[in-house]
XYZ file of C-alpha atoms in Angstrom:
688
model
C 48.838 -87.002 258.745
C 51.637 -88.702 260.814
C 55.258 -89.436 260.515
C 56.168 -93.292 259.927
C 59.392 -94.905 260.478
C 60.818 -98.286 259.224
C 62.969 -98.748 262.312
C 62.133 -99.387 265.860
C 63.150 -96.931 268.391
C 62.529 -93.970 266.083
C 62.335 -91.399 268.828
C 65.679 -92.180 270.306
C 67.259 -92.173 266.771
C 65.794 -88.639 266.133
C 67.355 -87.594 269.549
C 70.567 -89.037 268.422
C 70.443 -87.074 265.213
C 69.788 -83.845 267.097
C 72.658 -84.601 269.446
C 75.030 -85.540 266.548
C 74.228 -82.426 264.538
C 74.351 -80.024 267.350
C 77.768 -81.463 268.596
C 79.300 -81.666 265.106
C 78.284 -78.025 264.249
C 79.481 -76.709 267.541
C 83.022 -78.205 267.469
C 83.363 -76.951 263.874
C 82.972 -73.364 264.983
C 84.354 -73.573 268.645
C 88.076 -73.013 267.777
C 89.992 -69.827 268.473
C 90.779 -69.402 264.882
C 86.864 -69.399 263.864
C 86.339 -66.842 266.813
C 89.169 -64.702 265.280
C 87.431 -64.447 261.903
C 83.676 -64.492 262.786
C 81.612 -62.272 265.229
C 79.623 -64.016 267.948
C 76.477 -63.461 265.766
C 77.963 -64.911 262.652
C 79.106 -68.064 264.292
C 75.721 -68.734 265.788
C 74.125 -68.211 262.479
C 76.819 -70.694 260.746
C 76.280 -73.040 263.577
C 72.686 -73.113 262.894
C 73.000 -73.615 259.082
C 75.360 -76.554 259.641
C 72.985 -77.982 262.360
C 69.997 -78.010 259.895
C 71.879 -79.487 257.027
C 73.467 -82.138 258.984
C 70.157 -82.974 260.715
C 68.191 -83.094 257.818
C 70.644 -85.467 256.177
C 70.727 -87.798 259.033
C 66.956 -87.808 259.450
C 66.589 -88.897 255.733
C 68.708 -91.794 256.506
C 66.154 -93.154 259.126
C 63.793 -93.839 256.108
C 61.020 -91.651 257.636
C 57.731 -91.347 255.614
C 54.655 -89.210 255.771
C 51.458 -91.578 256.383
C 48.246 -89.697 255.363
C 44.739 -90.281 253.678
C 44.492 -89.610 250.048
C 41.175 -88.919 248.474
C 40.873 -90.134 244.715
C 37.927 -89.692 242.433
C 36.823 -92.331 239.869
C 34.227 -92.065 236.936
C 31.969 -95.056 237.134
C 32.774 -97.779 234.385
C 29.795 -97.824 231.864
C 29.910 -100.575 229.101
C 28.038 -99.765 225.870
C 27.394 -103.001 223.841
C 25.948 -103.050 220.095
C 24.249 -105.839 218.277
C 26.376 -106.134 215.224
C 24.232 -108.882 213.402
C 22.605 -108.572 209.930
C 19.011 -108.297 211.719
C 19.886 -104.510 212.231
C 21.158 -103.665 208.654
C 17.954 -102.090 208.058
C 18.299 -99.818 211.042
C 22.016 -98.935 210.753
C 21.335 -95.182 210.445
C 19.310 -95.041 213.541
C 21.923 -97.196 215.491
C 24.941 -94.993 214.116
C 22.997 -91.835 215.361
C 22.193 -93.350 218.794
C 25.886 -94.360 219.079
C 27.324 -90.915 218.146
C 24.987 -89.189 220.291
C 25.813 -91.676 223.207
C 29.585 -90.727 222.826
C 28.774 -87.119 223.278
C 26.149 -87.374 226.177
C 27.934 -89.865 228.453
C 30.769 -87.752 229.335
C 30.313 -88.215 233.223
C 31.061 -91.945 232.785
C 34.127 -93.986 231.609
C 32.667 -95.560 228.588
C 33.881 -98.617 226.875
C 32.354 -99.995 223.868
C 31.526 -103.604 222.768
C 30.014 -105.266 219.793
C 28.383 -108.709 219.846
C 26.887 -111.007 217.228
C 28.766 -114.329 216.580
C 31.355 -113.206 219.004
C 31.604 -110.435 221.665
C 34.646 -107.912 220.937
C 35.727 -104.663 222.629
C 36.173 -101.553 220.433
C 35.353 -103.710 217.134
C 34.159 -101.977 213.966
C 30.441 -101.761 213.705
C 29.734 -103.536 210.343
C 26.229 -105.126 211.142
C 27.109 -108.202 208.907
C 27.504 -111.007 211.534
C 25.552 -114.106 210.988
C 24.067 -114.642 214.361
C 23.279 -112.863 217.699
C 24.470 -114.287 220.839
C 23.580 -112.049 223.869
C 24.702 -114.726 226.549
C 28.223 -114.573 224.859
C 28.229 -110.704 225.627
C 27.441 -111.237 229.207
C 29.908 -114.178 229.555
C 32.710 -112.134 228.026
C 32.107 -109.105 230.044
C 32.221 -111.299 233.432
C 35.411 -112.815 232.241
C 37.200 -109.404 231.465
C 35.989 -107.246 234.408
C 35.558 -107.474 237.992
C 31.880 -107.302 238.771
C 32.326 -104.773 241.510
C 34.135 -102.536 238.891
C 31.306 -102.242 236.544
C 28.752 -99.370 237.099
C 26.221 -100.360 234.411
C 25.737 -102.219 231.062
C 23.843 -100.678 228.090
C 22.723 -103.004 225.332
C 21.544 -101.613 222.113
C 19.701 -104.340 220.030
C 16.321 -105.874 218.517
C 16.301 -108.510 221.335
C 16.237 -111.258 218.697
C 18.738 -113.982 219.823
C 19.553 -117.224 217.893
C 22.588 -118.618 219.385
C 23.784 -119.260 222.827
C 21.761 -119.501 226.153
C 18.854 -117.544 227.222
C 20.294 -114.020 228.026
C 17.478 -113.526 230.484
C 18.387 -116.414 232.618
C 22.051 -115.433 232.041
C 21.270 -111.898 233.726
C 19.753 -113.010 236.850
C 23.135 -113.343 238.754
C 24.559 -110.042 237.582
C 25.502 -107.495 240.298
C 25.048 -104.467 238.018
C 22.237 -102.893 236.300
C 21.519 -103.525 232.528
C 19.842 -100.791 230.659
C 18.560 -101.740 227.173
C 17.729 -99.747 224.175
C 15.342 -101.425 221.677
C 15.934 -100.735 217.953
C 13.947 -102.414 215.158
C 10.367 -102.682 214.199
C 8.143 -104.904 216.465
C 5.265 -104.619 214.040
C 4.324 -107.970 212.573
C 4.455 -107.666 208.731
C 3.260 -109.786 206.049
C 5.766 -112.473 205.743
C 6.364 -115.903 204.292
C 9.304 -117.658 205.685
C 11.291 -120.967 205.479
C 12.156 -121.481 209.143
C 14.335 -124.663 208.845
C 15.089 -127.467 206.471
C 16.009 -130.937 207.882
C 17.391 -133.964 205.736
C 20.111 -136.605 205.898
C 23.806 -135.600 205.535
C 24.435 -138.832 203.475
C 22.425 -141.038 201.350
C 23.166 -143.635 198.553
C 22.735 -143.212 194.836
C 19.197 -143.651 193.268
C 17.916 -144.042 197.076
C 14.946 -141.755 198.010
C 15.799 -139.357 200.951
C 13.165 -137.411 203.019
C 13.286 -133.538 203.452
C 11.424 -131.750 206.252
C 10.419 -128.217 205.495
C 9.286 -125.640 208.341
C 7.147 -122.786 206.837
C 5.664 -119.999 208.775
C 3.371 -117.190 207.597
C 2.378 -113.873 209.333
C -0.551 -111.649 208.184
C -1.179 -113.579 205.186
C -4.563 -115.305 205.857
C -6.250 -116.515 202.620
C -2.985 -115.860 200.424
C -1.735 -118.692 198.180
C 1.836 -119.202 197.396
C 4.173 -121.781 195.774
C 6.863 -124.189 197.403
C 9.472 -125.205 195.001
C 12.761 -127.354 195.492
C 15.569 -126.805 192.786
C 18.595 -128.751 192.118
C 21.336 -126.765 190.047
C 18.467 -124.444 188.989
C 16.220 -127.352 187.723
C 13.056 -127.671 189.504
C 12.555 -131.232 191.126
C 9.597 -130.477 193.403
C 6.793 -128.065 193.223
C 3.600 -127.365 195.430
C 0.964 -124.803 195.856
C 0.503 -123.766 199.549
C -2.700 -122.150 200.869
C -2.411 -120.070 204.112
C -5.116 -120.424 206.980
C -4.729 -117.736 209.683
C -2.666 -114.606 210.347
C -0.152 -116.766 212.376
C 0.087 -119.964 210.343
C 2.763 -122.691 210.611
C 2.921 -125.788 208.123
C 5.393 -128.527 207.821
C 6.012 -130.214 204.611
C 7.788 -133.501 204.154
C 8.733 -134.629 200.771
C 11.086 -137.456 199.320
C 13.634 -136.654 196.586
C 15.919 -139.047 194.690
C 19.596 -139.040 194.736
C 20.237 -139.077 191.058
C 23.993 -138.074 191.045
C 26.973 -139.072 193.389
C 29.002 -136.519 195.181
C 27.771 -133.325 196.810
C 24.352 -132.266 195.518
C 23.047 -128.818 196.024
C 19.465 -127.949 196.667
C 17.523 -124.724 197.122
C 14.045 -124.431 198.703
C 12.086 -121.485 197.525
C 8.856 -120.068 198.794
C 7.183 -117.682 196.444
C 6.931 -114.158 197.754
C 3.581 -112.686 198.659
C 2.149 -109.473 197.537
C 3.476 -106.416 199.644
C 6.041 -108.723 201.343
C 9.033 -106.630 202.376
C 11.410 -109.141 203.789
C 11.992 -111.956 200.965
C 15.360 -112.991 202.385
C 13.892 -115.772 204.385
C 12.090 -117.205 201.421
C 15.051 -119.272 200.328
C 16.761 -122.060 202.040
C 19.903 -123.737 200.695
C 21.023 -127.304 201.743
C 23.227 -130.006 200.442
C 23.286 -133.718 200.690
C 26.407 -136.188 199.889
C 25.517 -138.890 197.675
C 27.922 -142.008 197.853
C 27.921 -144.977 195.604
C 28.266 -147.874 198.049
C 27.584 -148.931 201.603
C 30.187 -150.099 204.042
C 29.579 -153.819 204.718
C 30.130 -154.806 208.350
C 30.225 -158.440 209.645
C 29.360 -159.507 213.149
C 31.439 -162.651 214.159
C 29.996 -164.324 217.194
C 28.927 -167.400 218.884
C 25.312 -166.364 219.153
C 23.058 -163.536 220.269
C 23.881 -161.024 222.992
C 22.386 -157.803 224.106
C 25.682 -155.885 223.360
C 25.408 -157.005 219.732
C 21.974 -155.706 219.608
C 22.943 -152.269 221.027
C 25.529 -152.142 218.467
C 23.303 -153.177 215.561
C 20.559 -150.595 216.650
C 23.140 -147.731 216.157
C 24.126 -148.952 212.599
C 20.526 -149.472 211.534
C 20.063 -145.633 212.192
C 22.826 -144.691 209.486
C 22.297 -145.427 205.677
C 25.957 -145.836 205.444
C 26.188 -149.459 206.520
C 25.034 -152.934 205.704
C 25.468 -155.782 208.174
C 25.557 -159.412 208.172
C 25.969 -161.809 211.386
C 27.802 -165.076 211.030
C 28.834 -167.820 213.466
C 32.308 -169.064 213.493
C 30.930 -172.449 213.106
C 29.955 -171.781 209.679
C 32.081 -172.611 206.486
C 35.242 -170.346 205.891
C 34.351 -166.585 205.632
C 35.826 -164.229 202.907
C 36.586 -161.199 204.824
C 37.540 -159.274 201.963
C 33.814 -158.786 201.184
C 33.677 -156.526 204.372
C 34.888 -153.180 205.568
C 34.845 -154.001 209.201
C 34.637 -157.251 211.299
C 33.026 -156.796 214.864
C 34.119 -160.103 216.726
C 32.189 -160.799 220.039
C 33.466 -163.278 222.760
C 36.467 -164.452 220.390
C 38.472 -166.372 220.456
C 37.333 -169.277 222.754
C 38.753 -172.688 223.232
C 37.066 -174.383 220.205
C 39.024 -174.951 217.134
C 36.557 -173.251 214.836
C 37.069 -170.057 216.840
C 40.744 -169.935 216.706
C 40.760 -170.807 213.140
C 38.161 -167.937 212.260
C 40.262 -165.604 214.237
C 43.531 -166.342 212.736
C 41.923 -166.008 209.307
C 40.608 -162.596 210.241
C 44.304 -161.598 211.391
C 45.832 -162.655 208.098
C 43.143 -160.921 205.957
C 44.121 -157.449 207.166
C 40.594 -156.406 207.431
C 40.149 -154.120 210.349
C 38.223 -155.432 213.410
C 36.548 -154.396 216.779
C 37.001 -157.136 219.116
C 34.732 -157.101 222.154
C 36.246 -159.068 225.002
C 33.681 -160.665 227.366
C 33.332 -163.612 229.799
C 33.113 -166.047 226.961
C 36.679 -164.930 225.783
C 39.591 -167.283 226.170
C 42.313 -164.688 227.383
C 45.241 -167.237 227.104
C 44.280 -167.873 223.343
C 43.900 -164.192 222.922
C 47.242 -163.417 224.350
C 48.878 -166.060 222.172
C 47.243 -164.811 218.776
C 48.996 -161.310 219.557
C 46.172 -159.080 218.762
C 47.633 -156.063 220.398
C 46.072 -156.509 223.890
C 47.563 -158.587 226.555
C 45.627 -159.674 229.542
C 46.845 -161.531 232.711
C 43.874 -162.155 234.610
C 44.328 -162.916 238.348
C 40.529 -163.249 239.229
C 37.339 -163.790 237.508
C 35.576 -160.559 236.655
C 35.145 -157.126 237.925
C 33.030 -153.939 237.516
C 34.735 -150.970 235.991
C 33.473 -147.511 235.365
C 34.438 -145.631 232.261
C 36.831 -142.661 232.502
C 37.157 -140.623 229.293
C 40.912 -139.889 228.138
C 41.037 -136.136 227.328
C 44.165 -136.666 225.093
C 42.475 -139.251 222.808
C 42.791 -137.606 219.217
C 41.995 -140.245 216.585
C 38.674 -138.571 216.228
C 36.670 -135.520 217.786
C 34.724 -136.425 220.885
C 31.352 -134.764 222.020
C 31.927 -132.046 224.457
C 29.545 -133.513 226.704
C 30.672 -137.075 226.546
C 32.882 -136.781 229.865
C 29.708 -135.597 231.816
C 27.326 -138.055 230.322
C 29.482 -141.303 230.925
C 29.502 -140.488 234.693
C 25.880 -141.750 234.486
C 26.571 -144.950 232.837
C 26.986 -148.037 234.787
C 30.094 -150.179 234.780
C 31.225 -152.908 232.367
C 31.950 -156.337 233.606
C 35.688 -156.726 232.775
C 38.391 -159.279 233.299
C 40.411 -158.266 236.392
C 44.183 -158.303 236.000
C 46.974 -156.577 234.248
C 46.113 -155.279 230.839
C 48.960 -154.403 228.579
C 47.914 -152.475 225.249
C 50.235 -152.236 222.270
C 52.161 -148.998 222.064
C 50.414 -148.157 218.717
C 46.872 -148.062 220.606
C 45.290 -145.066 221.895
C 43.047 -145.326 225.082
C 39.635 -143.814 224.439
C 38.334 -144.948 227.906
C 40.078 -146.338 230.909
C 38.845 -148.326 233.854
C 37.940 -147.152 237.413
C 37.343 -149.740 239.866
C 35.272 -148.382 242.714
C 37.276 -145.231 243.484
C 40.531 -146.311 241.896
C 41.524 -145.291 238.372
C 43.523 -148.224 237.344
C 44.860 -146.666 233.989
C 44.069 -150.115 232.257
C 42.094 -149.513 229.000
C 38.413 -150.093 228.630
C 38.239 -148.809 225.029
C 41.351 -148.732 222.774
C 41.834 -147.871 218.992
C 44.840 -147.738 216.648
C 46.601 -149.232 213.901
C 48.869 -152.059 214.292
C 51.010 -153.586 211.415
C 49.004 -151.134 208.997
C 45.663 -152.343 210.140
C 43.207 -150.628 212.198
C 42.013 -152.574 215.328
C 39.668 -151.548 218.225
C 39.119 -153.304 221.615
C 36.225 -153.017 224.061
C 37.561 -154.826 227.095
C 34.220 -155.652 228.864
C 30.565 -156.389 228.284
C 27.436 -154.569 229.251
C 27.264 -151.803 226.413
C 23.482 -152.474 226.189
C 23.276 -151.054 229.584
C 24.973 -147.928 228.687
C 22.317 -147.570 225.787
C 19.518 -147.816 228.600
C 20.981 -145.210 230.815
C 21.848 -142.836 228.063
C 18.103 -142.757 227.155
C 17.016 -142.626 230.958
C 19.226 -139.442 231.798
C 19.253 -137.765 228.363
C 15.923 -138.795 226.699
C 17.745 -140.219 223.648
C 20.462 -142.651 222.621
C 22.361 -139.816 220.840
C 25.639 -139.851 222.936
C 26.371 -143.616 222.723
C 24.968 -143.805 219.055
C 27.756 -141.128 218.010
C 30.425 -142.816 220.042
C 29.726 -146.163 218.261
C 29.491 -144.457 215.038
C 32.671 -142.488 215.196
C 34.478 -145.585 216.387
C 33.160 -147.616 213.426
C 33.959 -144.691 211.004
C 37.554 -144.717 212.330
C 38.076 -148.374 211.933
C 36.521 -148.819 208.533
C 39.175 -148.486 205.726
C 38.103 -146.561 202.678
C 38.151 -148.150 199.428
C 40.943 -146.024 198.148
C 42.972 -145.938 201.317
C 46.698 -145.936 200.818
C 49.771 -144.485 202.235
C 48.302 -140.841 202.041
C 45.091 -139.903 203.270
C 43.163 -136.620 203.996
C 40.420 -136.538 206.638
C 37.820 -133.791 206.316
C 34.156 -133.219 206.702
C 31.757 -133.105 203.719
C 29.897 -129.966 205.219
C 31.153 -126.911 207.294
C 29.277 -123.959 208.455
C 29.886 -120.546 207.272
C 30.766 -119.209 210.764
C 33.164 -122.313 211.587
C 36.865 -122.913 210.464
C 37.568 -125.377 207.766
C 39.630 -128.002 209.553
C 41.432 -130.848 207.845
C 43.995 -133.576 209.024
C 46.352 -135.665 206.815
C 48.248 -138.818 207.402
C 51.218 -140.057 205.569
C 52.650 -143.744 205.949
C 55.826 -145.166 204.824
C 56.141 -148.826 203.298
C 56.009 -150.183 206.863
C 52.794 -148.311 207.359
C 54.516 -146.291 209.932
C 53.384 -142.486 210.086
C 55.935 -139.829 208.945
C 55.623 -136.066 208.402
C 58.888 -134.888 207.119
C 57.693 -134.069 203.776
C 55.493 -130.882 203.046
C 51.887 -131.592 202.159
C 50.147 -128.888 200.016
C 46.644 -128.394 198.977
C 44.918 -126.502 196.180
C 41.334 -125.579 196.877
C 39.022 -124.371 193.929
C 35.543 -122.990 194.169
C 32.664 -123.296 191.833
C 33.375 -119.811 190.336
C 37.091 -120.866 189.860
C 38.661 -118.944 192.590
C 41.787 -120.936 193.849
C 43.356 -121.079 197.136
C 46.570 -122.740 198.247
C 47.749 -123.896 201.645
C 50.394 -125.861 203.362
C 49.498 -128.214 206.175
C 51.089 -127.697 209.521
C 53.034 -130.660 210.967
C 51.975 -131.968 214.412
C 53.567 -134.846 216.004
C 53.578 -137.583 213.398
C 50.572 -136.129 211.486
C 49.519 -132.924 209.505
C 46.834 -130.447 210.378
C 45.427 -127.442 208.448
C 43.008 -124.615 209.717
C 41.797 -122.508 206.699
C 39.655 -120.349 208.926
C 36.348 -119.052 207.670
C 35.794 -119.187 203.976
C 32.905 -117.980 201.803
C 29.851 -120.276 201.464
C 29.850 -122.667 198.337
C 31.062 -125.911 196.977
C 34.849 -126.510 197.017
C 36.978 -129.234 195.369
C 40.579 -130.052 196.388
C 43.716 -131.711 195.435
C 46.430 -132.347 198.193
C 49.844 -133.494 197.354
C 53.056 -134.888 198.755
C 56.169 -136.669 197.803
C 57.754 -139.380 199.929
C 60.939 -140.843 198.583
C 60.443 -141.391 194.930
C 56.559 -141.604 195.165
C 54.126 -138.781 194.684
C 50.767 -139.154 196.337
C 47.499 -137.194 195.862
C 44.212 -137.124 197.379
C 41.129 -135.323 196.059
C 37.616 -134.501 197.324
C 34.756 -132.086 197.672
C 33.089 -130.278 200.577
C 30.591 -127.779 201.001
C 30.445 -124.468 203.230
C 26.815 -123.794 203.869
C 25.465 -120.091 204.424
C 24.095 -119.365 207.739
C 20.383 -118.147 207.274
C 19.221 -117.811 211.041
C 19.429 -113.891 210.969
C 16.849 -113.601 207.905
C 14.492 -116.186 209.624
C 12.841 -113.542 211.988
C 11.683 -110.312 210.242
C 10.602 -108.311 213.376
C 12.246 -107.185 216.588
C 11.450 -108.657 219.882
C 11.873 -106.307 222.821
C 10.643 -108.655 225.533
C 13.951 -110.379 226.348
C 15.515 -106.702 226.662
C 12.856 -105.505 228.959
C 13.290 -108.701 231.192
C 16.975 -108.334 231.336
C 16.563 -104.762 232.591
C 14.043 -105.823 235.081
C 15.976 -108.679 236.449
C 18.965 -106.216 237.144
C 17.362 -102.994 238.247
C 18.082 -101.259 234.908
C 15.495 -99.805 232.540
C 14.364 -100.467 229.003
C 14.076 -97.572 226.486
C 12.663 -97.534 222.908
C 13.999 -95.610 220.117
C 11.768 -92.551 220.752
C 12.901 -92.334 224.430
C 16.228 -93.409 224.357
C 17.713 -89.961 225.001
C 16.310 -90.206 228.493
C 19.071 -92.782 229.162
C 21.625 -90.283 230.237
C 19.226 -88.709 232.747
C 18.395 -92.225 234.140
C 22.099 -93.201 234.459
C 22.980 -90.152 236.250
C 20.381 -90.490 238.935
C 21.573 -94.028 239.683
C 23.624 -93.924 242.845
C 25.607 -96.847 241.523
C 26.814 -94.785 238.644
C 27.635 -91.682 240.649
C 31.310 -90.455 240.644
C 33.144 -92.570 243.354
C 35.478 -91.031 246.207
C 37.925 -93.401 247.430
C 39.795 -92.921 250.522
C 43.316 -94.321 250.274
C 46.181 -94.641 252.943
C 49.305 -93.417 251.172
C 52.938 -93.344 252.247
C 55.584 -90.829 250.979
C 59.121 -91.167 252.103
C 60.990 -87.961 253.129
C 63.913 -88.821 250.783
C 61.357 -88.697 247.746
C 60.418 -85.054 248.569
C 62.115 -82.866 246.127
C 61.870 -79.573 248.005
C 63.616 -81.304 251.076
C 66.725 -81.800 248.547
C 66.686 -78.337 247.469
C 66.422 -76.983 251.235
C 69.451 -78.932 252.090
C 71.232 -77.524 249.102
C 70.197 -74.181 249.823
C 71.435 -74.291 253.427
C 74.829 -75.720 252.815
C 75.330 -73.409 250.032
C 74.297 -70.394 252.316
C 76.784 -71.556 254.730
C 79.632 -71.779 252.134
C 78.752 -68.495 250.675
C 78.577 -66.652 254.296
C 81.976 -68.194 255.208
C 83.641 -66.979 252.070
C 81.935 -63.489 252.230
C 83.194 -63.012 255.733
C 86.550 -63.879 255.046
C 87.216 -67.603 255.732
C 89.314 -69.423 253.242
C-alpha cells in the first residue's frame, strides 16, 4: 500500500503543510496573554492539537489517496438451458425434477437459466409447448449476450432432436467454454408410423389436377399393413393400403388430386395407426392449396427471339399462374385488354410499326415491363415519356447489379444481395439515366468499381399504371450463373416472378387494395399491407383502415392498420392455426371501399415427426468443447464434475484500487475530535 498524489512536487507540498501548521499553531499561543492563562504544559498540548487539525485539513486539500491492491472473489457464471419444445412434454415431470434439484445443488455457481425452442429466452416460463427446437439459436443468443471469457460453462437439458436452425455440433466448435449436456427422453425405437412431410403446389386452377408428394416412414413394424387416406373437409378423396417391409422402412407416395372448388382448400393426410403404436400425433398432416379460377395472361411483344426472353419464359413456365403469348410488332393491331401484363423487348426501335405498337400500349393502361437493349431507339423512347430518360454518350457499357436495400415494393430474398455478386454484368447503354420520381430502383449499376447510382431495374406506378424497366440485356447469363453457383435457378426465378406479380394488375383492382399471403406458418406473424389511391391514383393514408378477421369457428378479431409513409401496414402477430376470412374497410371522401379475402395459418407439425430422442448431438457438443454428457440416471454427477473443473472454480481477482483520504470517514471524525478537544480544554482552563 502506498500514498498517491494528484499534484507534482507532493513531498514539497507536505513539507509546506507541516511548516504552515507549525507556524500558525505557534503564533496563536505565543503571546503573553496566552502564557498568563495557560501553563507551559497546557500551551504545548494546545499547540499540538491545533497543529494536528490544521495539518490534516491542508493535507486533505492536496488530494492524496491510498493506492493498494484489492482481492475480490467471483462465483463462476454457469448458464443452464432447458429445451422448451413439445417433444419433451411426455418427460415434463423428470425435467422439472432435474431443474429443481439443479437449483439446490449448484449453489457454488452464479447460475442463469434459459429456455430455448423457437427462440432462446432468459428466465422464461417452462411450458414445453414450443413448436420447434433450435439449438443453434441458443448458442448464438448466449454469444450475443455475454462475453465469452465471462462464461464458466453451459449446461443444456434436452433430447438432442433439433428441427430448426443450423447444426449445433458445428456451431459449438468455436466456443471457448465447456458444454455439459443432460439427455432426457427415450432413445428406444418404438413401433411408429409417421408422415414425415407433404409437398404440393401452393396454387392451382379450378378443375386442374395437382400432385401431392407424401413421405412416409415406419419403425419396428415389419410385415404390418396400414391405410393411407387423404380427406378434404372430412370427405375421403384418396385411399390406399400400405404394406411395410423392414424395421426401418421409408416410402414415398405421389398422388394426383383434382381442384374442385375455388378458394383455399383444406386437406388432411391420415395414416392409420398400427397395433401397440404409442405416438399417433405424427399420423396426421394438414395442408392447403389455393385454387384460382383463371390464369394471368402475359404477352411478349418483340421483334424476334432472344435468349433474355427465353430466360423469362422458362421462369413463367414453372408456375401454373400464367399463360403467355408472343407477338411481333409487325402483326395486326393487338388488343392489350386481353392481357394482364406486356413484356416488351427491344422496343421501341425506329420502325413505324414499333412506335405505333408502343403508343397503343401506353394508351391501353396495361402494365408493362420494358427490357431496354441494343435494339432500342433511345431518342424514340425518351419522346414517348415512358418514365425513363436515357441520354446516351457512347454505345454500350457493362454494368454489374447492386441491390437497393431500401426497395420496398415487395419482399426480397435474404440471400439475394450475396447471390448477385456472382452474376455477370448486363450490357447497358452508357450515359445519364433519369428515372421518373414515382419509380423505385430495385438494382442499380456498378461500372467496374464505381457505383453510378443509375438504375438497372426500376419499378413503380406512373399515372396509375404499373411499369417496370430492365435497362440492359444479358439476363440469360444470370440464369446460367445462378445455376453454376447455387445448383438451381431459384433466386432468379423468384426475382422474376415477384417482379411479374407486382406488375400484374388484379381483375378487381381499384383505389383500395390489401396485399397478403394466402398461407402463413403458425410460428410467423401475419403481416398485411394496404394501399389507398385518390382519383388521381396518388397514394394517400389519411383515413383509417380497419379490418375484421373471422375464423372458421366464428371467432372474430378487429385490427387497425398502422400508417407508414404513404401506405398502411398491419402486424397481427402469431394467431392460432386455421382458415380465416377478412373484410377491410376505409372511407375516402364520400366513397367507402372494402376488400375481402381468405388465408390459412398452417399448424407446425415438425416436433411430432420424431418420436425418439437422439443424444448423439448432445454428446458431440460436449466432446467438442471439453464438457461431458450425462443421461437421466447419472445426471446427479454433474455437480461433482462441475466442481472439479478448474475453469469453474471460484475466481480471485487482484485489482488496483484508489481511495482518497478525503473520503475516509474516520479522518473527518478525528479532525472533529481534535478541534473539539482543543476548544473544550481552552474553555475548561479558563480562556474566553
